[in-house]
Coordinates of C-alpha atoms in Angstrom, one line a residue:
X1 CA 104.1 75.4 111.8
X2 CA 103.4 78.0 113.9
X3 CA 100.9 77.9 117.0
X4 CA 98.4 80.5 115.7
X5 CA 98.8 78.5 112.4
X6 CA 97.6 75.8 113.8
X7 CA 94.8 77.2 115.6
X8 CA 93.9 78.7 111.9
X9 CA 93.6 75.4 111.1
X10 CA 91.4 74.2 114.4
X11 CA 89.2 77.3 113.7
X12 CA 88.9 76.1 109.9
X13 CA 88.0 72.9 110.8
X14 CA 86.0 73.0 113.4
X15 CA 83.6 76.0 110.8
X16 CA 83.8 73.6 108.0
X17 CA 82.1 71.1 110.0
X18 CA 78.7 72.0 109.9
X19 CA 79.3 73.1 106.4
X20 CA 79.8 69.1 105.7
X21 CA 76.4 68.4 106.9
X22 CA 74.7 70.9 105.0
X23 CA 76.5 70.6 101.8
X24 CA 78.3 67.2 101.1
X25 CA 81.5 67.7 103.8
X26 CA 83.0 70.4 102.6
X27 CA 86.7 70.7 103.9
X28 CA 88.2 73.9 103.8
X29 CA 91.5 75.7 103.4
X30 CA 93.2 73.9 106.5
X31 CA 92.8 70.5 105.5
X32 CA 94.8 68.6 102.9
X33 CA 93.8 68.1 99.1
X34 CA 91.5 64.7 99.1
X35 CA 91.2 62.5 96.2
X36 CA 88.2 61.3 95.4
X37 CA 89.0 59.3 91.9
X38 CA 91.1 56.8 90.8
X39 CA 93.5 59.1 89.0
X40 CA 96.6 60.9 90.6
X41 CA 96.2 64.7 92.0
X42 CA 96.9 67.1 89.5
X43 CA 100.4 68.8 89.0
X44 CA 101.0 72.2 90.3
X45 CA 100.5 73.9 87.1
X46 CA 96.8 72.3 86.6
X47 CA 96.0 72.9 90.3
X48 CA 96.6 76.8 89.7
X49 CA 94.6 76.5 86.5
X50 CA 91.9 75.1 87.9
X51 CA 91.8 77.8 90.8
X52 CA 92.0 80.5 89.2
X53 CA 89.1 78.9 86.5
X54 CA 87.0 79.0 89.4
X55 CA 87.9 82.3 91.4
X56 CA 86.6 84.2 87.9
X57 CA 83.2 81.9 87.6
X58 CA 82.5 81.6 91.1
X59 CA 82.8 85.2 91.1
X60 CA 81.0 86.1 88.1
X61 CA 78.1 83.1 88.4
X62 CA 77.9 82.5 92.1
X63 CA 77.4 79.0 93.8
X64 CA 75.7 78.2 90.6
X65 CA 78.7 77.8 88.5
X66 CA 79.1 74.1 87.4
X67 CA 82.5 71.7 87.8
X68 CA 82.4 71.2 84.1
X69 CA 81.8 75.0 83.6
X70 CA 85.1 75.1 85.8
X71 CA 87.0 72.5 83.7
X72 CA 86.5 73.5 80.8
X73 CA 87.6 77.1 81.4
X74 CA 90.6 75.1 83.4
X75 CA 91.3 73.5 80.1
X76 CA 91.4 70.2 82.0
X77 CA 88.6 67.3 82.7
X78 CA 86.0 67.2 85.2
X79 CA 88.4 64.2 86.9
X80 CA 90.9 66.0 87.5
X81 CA 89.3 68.4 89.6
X82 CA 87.9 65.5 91.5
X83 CA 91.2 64.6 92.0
X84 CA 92.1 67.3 93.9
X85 CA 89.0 68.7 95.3
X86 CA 86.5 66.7 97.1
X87 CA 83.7 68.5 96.0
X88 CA 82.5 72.0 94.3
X89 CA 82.5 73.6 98.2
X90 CA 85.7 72.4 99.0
X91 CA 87.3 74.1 95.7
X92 CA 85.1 77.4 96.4
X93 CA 86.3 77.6 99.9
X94 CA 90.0 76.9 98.4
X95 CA 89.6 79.4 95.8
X96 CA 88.1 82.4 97.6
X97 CA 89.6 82.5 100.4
X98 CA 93.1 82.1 99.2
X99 CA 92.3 85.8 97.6
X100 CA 91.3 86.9 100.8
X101 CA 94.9 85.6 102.5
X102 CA 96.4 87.8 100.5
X103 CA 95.8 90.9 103.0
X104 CA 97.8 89.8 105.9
X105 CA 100.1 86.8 104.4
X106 CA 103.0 88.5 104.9
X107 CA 102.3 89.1 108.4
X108 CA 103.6 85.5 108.8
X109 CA 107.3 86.5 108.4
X110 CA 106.8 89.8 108.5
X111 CA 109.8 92.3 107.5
X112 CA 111.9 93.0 110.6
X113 CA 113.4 96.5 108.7
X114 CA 109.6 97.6 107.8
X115 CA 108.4 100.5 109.9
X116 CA 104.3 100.0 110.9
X117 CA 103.6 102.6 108.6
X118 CA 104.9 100.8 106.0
X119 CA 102.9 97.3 107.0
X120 CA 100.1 98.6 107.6
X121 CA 99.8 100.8 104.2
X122 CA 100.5 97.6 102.4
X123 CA 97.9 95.7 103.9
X124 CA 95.7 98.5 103.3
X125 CA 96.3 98.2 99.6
X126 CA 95.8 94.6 99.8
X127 CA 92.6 95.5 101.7
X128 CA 91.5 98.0 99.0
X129 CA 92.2 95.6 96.2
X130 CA 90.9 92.4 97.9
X131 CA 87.7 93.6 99.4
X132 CA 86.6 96.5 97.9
X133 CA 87.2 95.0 94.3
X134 CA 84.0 94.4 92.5
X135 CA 84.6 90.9 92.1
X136 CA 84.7 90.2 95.7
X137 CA 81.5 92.5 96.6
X138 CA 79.8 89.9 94.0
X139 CA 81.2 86.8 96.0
X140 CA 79.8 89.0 99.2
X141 CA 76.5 88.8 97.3
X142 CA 77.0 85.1 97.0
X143 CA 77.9 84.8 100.4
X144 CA 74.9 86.6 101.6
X145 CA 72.1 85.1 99.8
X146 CA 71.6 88.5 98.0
X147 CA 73.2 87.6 94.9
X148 CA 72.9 84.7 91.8
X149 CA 73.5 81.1 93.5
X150 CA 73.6 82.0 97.1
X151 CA 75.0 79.0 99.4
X152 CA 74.2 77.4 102.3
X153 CA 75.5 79.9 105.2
X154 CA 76.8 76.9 107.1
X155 CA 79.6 77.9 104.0
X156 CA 79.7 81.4 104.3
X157 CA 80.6 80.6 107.8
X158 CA 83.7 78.4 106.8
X159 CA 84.1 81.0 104.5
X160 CA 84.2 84.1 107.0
X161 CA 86.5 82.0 109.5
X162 CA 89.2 81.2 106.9
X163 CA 88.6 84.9 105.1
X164 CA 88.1 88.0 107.2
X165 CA 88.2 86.2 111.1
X166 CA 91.4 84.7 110.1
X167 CA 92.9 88.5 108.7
X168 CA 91.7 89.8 111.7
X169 CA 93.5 87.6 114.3
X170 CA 96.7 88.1 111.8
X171 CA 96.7 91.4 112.3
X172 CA 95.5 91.5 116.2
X173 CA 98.7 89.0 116.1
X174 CA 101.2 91.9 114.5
X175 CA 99.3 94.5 117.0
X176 CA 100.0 93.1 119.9
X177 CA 103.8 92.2 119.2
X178 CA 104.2 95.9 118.4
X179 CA 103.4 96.9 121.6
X180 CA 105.1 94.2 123.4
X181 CA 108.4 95.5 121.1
X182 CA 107.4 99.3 122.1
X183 CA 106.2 100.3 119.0
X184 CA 102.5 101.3 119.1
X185 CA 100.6 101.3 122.1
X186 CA 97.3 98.8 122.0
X187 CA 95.9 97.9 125.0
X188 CA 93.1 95.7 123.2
X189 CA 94.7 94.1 119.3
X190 CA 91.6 92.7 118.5
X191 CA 89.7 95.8 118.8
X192 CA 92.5 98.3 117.2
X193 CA 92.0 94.9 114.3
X194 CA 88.8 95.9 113.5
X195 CA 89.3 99.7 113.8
X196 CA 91.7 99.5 111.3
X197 CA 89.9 97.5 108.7
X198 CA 86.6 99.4 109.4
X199 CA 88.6 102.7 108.9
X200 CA 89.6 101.1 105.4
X201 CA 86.5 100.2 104.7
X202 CA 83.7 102.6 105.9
X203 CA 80.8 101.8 104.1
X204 CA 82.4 101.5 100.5
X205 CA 81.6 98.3 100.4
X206 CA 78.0 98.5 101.6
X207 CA 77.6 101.3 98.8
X208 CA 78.4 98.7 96.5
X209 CA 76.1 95.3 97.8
X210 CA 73.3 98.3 97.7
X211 CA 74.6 98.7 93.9
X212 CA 74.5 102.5 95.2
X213 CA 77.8 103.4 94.3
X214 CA 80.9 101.6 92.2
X215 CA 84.4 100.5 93.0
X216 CA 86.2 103.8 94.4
X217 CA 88.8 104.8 91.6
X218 CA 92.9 104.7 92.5
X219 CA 92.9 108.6 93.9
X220 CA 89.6 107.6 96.6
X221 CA 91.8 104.3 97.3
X222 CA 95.1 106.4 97.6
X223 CA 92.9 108.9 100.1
X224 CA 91.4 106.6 102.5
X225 CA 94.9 104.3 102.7
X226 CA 96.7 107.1 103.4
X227 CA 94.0 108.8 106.1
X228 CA 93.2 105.3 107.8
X229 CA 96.8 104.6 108.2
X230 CA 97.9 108.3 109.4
X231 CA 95.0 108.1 111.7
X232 CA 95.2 104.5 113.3
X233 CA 99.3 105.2 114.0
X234 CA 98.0 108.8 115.7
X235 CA 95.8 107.0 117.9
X236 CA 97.7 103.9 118.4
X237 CA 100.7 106.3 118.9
X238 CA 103.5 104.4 121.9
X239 CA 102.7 107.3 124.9

């Protein structure tokens, strides 16, 4: 495991633990599955089942979304996610945010071949399908308190540390090894981090929590990837 892995994981742990006071110790993504019944952990195949049962209810019914609710969409007992998941914040938290990995994952072993345009336009579509999705501006609501079954924001904390703080320091990661290597010219990673997401983003999302405006359709997403990217390499541009 890598050392900024592992500090992902310090980060997650050390969020998650006010979220165990205020609501039941919830773990989070860095920490091992626990068991909490007598029965064995679920195979792999019932694990995915039973996150991706929850990533659709916790999206479409918030916090309020019940473990049997989540079972039985799962097709599997109410046991069996005990098994795996400690309790119902543990399996949000491992839900959610394994969505929200999907931006910058590949930044892990990124491709030594791809050019930065070509990294950063396909975390921009990851971006643009992640974030700006209407399923995860209704977990925003969640998060927030604005929406059906807001949670404890000890959570949305945990939440925001293994979500967008953990993309940003991915990325900030990448930046910074790209100008070591010559490539781009950032003096400050975590800054050009933020600038490149907030380029992405602009205030489509807010448009959306305001229920002013709905998802952009693929030719806006196609605009604003191709004008953040073009943009960010101009001014990131190795002198």
């Amino acid at each position: 495991m890598s050392e900024a892995s592992r500090e992902d994981i310090r980060r997650v742990r050390a969020a998650v633990a006010a979220a165990r006071e205020a609501a039941a110790e919830a773990c989070g993504a860095g920490c091992p599955p626990a068991r909490q019944g007598p029965g064995r952990p679920p195979d792999t195949e019932k694990r995915r089942a039973i996150l991706e049962a929850a990533r659709r209810l916790f999206t479409r019914d918030g916090f309020m979304a019940g473990m049997g609710e989540i079972a039985a969409e799962a097709g599997v007992s109410k046991q069996t996610i005990y098994n795996a998941f400690r309790n119902k914040d543990e399996l949000f938290l491992a839900a959610i945010s394994e969505v929200a990995d999907q931006i910058t994952a590949h930044l892990e072993t990124p491709d030594p071949e791809a050019s930065p345009h070509e990294i950063l336009t396909r975390i921009a579509w990851h971006f643009m399908d992640v974030v700006i999705s209407g399923k995860m501006v209704s977990v925003m609501r969640m998060l927030t308190g604005s929406g059906p079954g807001g949670m404890a924001p000890d959570l949305a904390a945990a939440f925001y540390e293994i979500g967008p703080a953990r993309n940003g320091r991915r990325l900030a990661d990448w930046l910074a090894e790209q100008d070591r290597a010559g490539r781009l010219s950032v003096d400050d990673p975590d800054l050009a981090s933020e600038h490149f997401f907030g380029m992405l983003n602009g205030k489509l999302q807010l448009r959306q929590l305001f229920h002013a405006a709905p998802p952009p359709d693929d030719a806006e997403a196609e605009r604003r990837v191709e004008a953040a990217v073009r943009r960010f390499l101009k001014a990131y541009a190795p002198d």
